[in-house]
Coordinates of C-alpha atoms in Angstrom, one line a residue:
X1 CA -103.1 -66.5 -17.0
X2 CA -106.9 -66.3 -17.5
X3 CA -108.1 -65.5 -20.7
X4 CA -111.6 -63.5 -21.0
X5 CA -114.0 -64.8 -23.6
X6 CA -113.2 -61.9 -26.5
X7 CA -109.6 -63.6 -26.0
X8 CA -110.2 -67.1 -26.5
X9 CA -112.3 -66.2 -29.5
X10 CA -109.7 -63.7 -30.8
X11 CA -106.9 -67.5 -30.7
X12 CA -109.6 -69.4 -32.3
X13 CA -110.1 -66.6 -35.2
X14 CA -106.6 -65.9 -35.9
X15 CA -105.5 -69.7 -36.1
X16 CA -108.5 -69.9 -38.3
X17 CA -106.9 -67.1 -40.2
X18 CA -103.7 -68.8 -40.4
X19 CA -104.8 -72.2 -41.8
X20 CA -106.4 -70.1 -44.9
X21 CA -103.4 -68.1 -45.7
X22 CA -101.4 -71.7 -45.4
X23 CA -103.6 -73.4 -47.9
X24 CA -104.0 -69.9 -49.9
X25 CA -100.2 -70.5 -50.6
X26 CA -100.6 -74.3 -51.0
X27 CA -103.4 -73.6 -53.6
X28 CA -100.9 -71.5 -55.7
X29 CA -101.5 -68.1 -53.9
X30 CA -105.2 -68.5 -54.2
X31 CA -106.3 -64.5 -53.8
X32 CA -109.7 -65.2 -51.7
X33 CA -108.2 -67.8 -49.2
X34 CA -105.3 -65.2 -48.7
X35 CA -107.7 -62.7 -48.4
X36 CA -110.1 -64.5 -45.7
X37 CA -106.7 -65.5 -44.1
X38 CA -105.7 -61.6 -43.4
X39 CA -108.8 -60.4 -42.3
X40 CA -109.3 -63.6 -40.0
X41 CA -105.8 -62.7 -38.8
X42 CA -105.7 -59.4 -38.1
X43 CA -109.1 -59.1 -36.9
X44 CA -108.5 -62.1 -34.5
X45 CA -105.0 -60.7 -33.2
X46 CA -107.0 -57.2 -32.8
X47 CA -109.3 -59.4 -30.7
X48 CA -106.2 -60.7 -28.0
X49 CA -104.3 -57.8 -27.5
X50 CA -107.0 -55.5 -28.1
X51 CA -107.8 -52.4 -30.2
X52 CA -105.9 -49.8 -28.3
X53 CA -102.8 -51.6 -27.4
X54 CA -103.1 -52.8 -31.1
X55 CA -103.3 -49.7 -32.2
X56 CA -100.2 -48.5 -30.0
X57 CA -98.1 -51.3 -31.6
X58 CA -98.7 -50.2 -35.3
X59 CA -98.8 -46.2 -35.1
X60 CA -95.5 -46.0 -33.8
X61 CA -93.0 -44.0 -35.7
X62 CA -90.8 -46.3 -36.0
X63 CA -92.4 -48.5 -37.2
X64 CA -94.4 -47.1 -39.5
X65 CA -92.6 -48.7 -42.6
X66 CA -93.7 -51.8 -41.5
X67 CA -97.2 -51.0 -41.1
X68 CA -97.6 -49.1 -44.1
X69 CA -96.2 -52.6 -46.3
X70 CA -98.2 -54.9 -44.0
X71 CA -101.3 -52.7 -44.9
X72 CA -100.3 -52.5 -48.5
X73 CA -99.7 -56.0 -48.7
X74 CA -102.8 -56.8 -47.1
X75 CA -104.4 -54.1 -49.8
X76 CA -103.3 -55.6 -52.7
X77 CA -104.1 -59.0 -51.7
X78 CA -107.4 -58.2 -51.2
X79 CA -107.6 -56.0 -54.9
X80 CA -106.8 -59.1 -56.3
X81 CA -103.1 -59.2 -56.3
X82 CA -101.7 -61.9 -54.3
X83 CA -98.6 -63.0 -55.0
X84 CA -97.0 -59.4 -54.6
X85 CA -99.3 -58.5 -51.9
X86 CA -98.2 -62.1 -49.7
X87 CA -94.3 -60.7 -50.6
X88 CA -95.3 -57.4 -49.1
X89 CA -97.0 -58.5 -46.3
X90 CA -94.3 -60.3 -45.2
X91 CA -92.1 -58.0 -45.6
X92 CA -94.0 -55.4 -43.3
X93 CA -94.8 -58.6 -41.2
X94 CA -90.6 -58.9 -40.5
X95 CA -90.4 -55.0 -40.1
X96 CA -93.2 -54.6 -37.6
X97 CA -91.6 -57.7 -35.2
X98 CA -88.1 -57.2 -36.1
X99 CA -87.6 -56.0 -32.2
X100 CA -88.5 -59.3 -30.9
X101 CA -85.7 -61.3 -33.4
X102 CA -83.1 -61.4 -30.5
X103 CA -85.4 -62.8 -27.7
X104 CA -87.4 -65.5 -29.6
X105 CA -83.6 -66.6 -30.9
X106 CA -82.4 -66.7 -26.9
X107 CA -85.3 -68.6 -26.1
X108 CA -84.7 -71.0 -29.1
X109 CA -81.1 -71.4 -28.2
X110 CA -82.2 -72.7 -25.0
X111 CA -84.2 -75.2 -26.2
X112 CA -82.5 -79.1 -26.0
X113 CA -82.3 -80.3 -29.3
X114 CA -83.0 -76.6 -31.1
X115 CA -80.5 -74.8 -29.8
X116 CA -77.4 -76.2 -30.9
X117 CA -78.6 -76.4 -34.6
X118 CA -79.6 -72.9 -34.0
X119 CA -75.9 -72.2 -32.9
X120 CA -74.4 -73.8 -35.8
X121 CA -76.1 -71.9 -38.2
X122 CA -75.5 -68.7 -36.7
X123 CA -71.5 -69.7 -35.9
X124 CA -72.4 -68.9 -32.1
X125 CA -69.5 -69.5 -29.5
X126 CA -69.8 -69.4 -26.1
X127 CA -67.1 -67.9 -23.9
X128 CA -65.5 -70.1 -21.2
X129 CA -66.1 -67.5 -18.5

């Protein structure tokens, strides 16, 4: 898969992004790393998929919920609110990709040494047949 150049900056961006929201929450929820860390993010994810199939994936009624915490989180991170804002964020954050639970666990149940702790913890059997 080739990559154009607004793609390979949008990865470099959003890990950027990443790294500051990891040490905003090492430095104690520290609101101006959090807040450089969302805008990095979001403007670098913006930057793979692109704005309209972006804007597809969080207009959609269902799930708007998730959007409208994300963006609230993100809000309130930014007014200078950060612990409740990161809380809400992540909350919107597991409401927006709550679709995509059940594959990323398939693929980490196939994994060598992943997938049977992953199938202790969620008491999965396999049937014979």
């Amino acid at each position: 898969m080739w990559l154009s150049e607004v793609q390979k900056i949008g990865i470099g961006v959003t890990s950027l992004g990443l790294l500051f929201m990891i040490l905003g929450v090492i430095m104690l929820f520290d609101g101006p790393l959090l807040s450089l860390g969302n805008i990095l993010s979001v403007s670098g994810v913006f930057m793979i998929v692109g704005p309209a199939k972006s804007a597809n994936f969080f207009l959609r009624k269902e799930r708007m919920v998730g959007t409208l915490s994300f963006v609230g989180g993100f809000l309130l991170t930014i007014l200078r609110f950060p612990i409740i804002g990161f809380f809400l964020e992540c909350l919107g954050f597991f409401n927006l990709f709550r679709v995509f639970y059940p594959i990323i666990i398939t693929f980490l149940r196939s994994l060598p040494y992943i997938g049977p702790f992953i199938d202790r913890l969620t008491s999965y059997q396999q049937s014979p047949v």
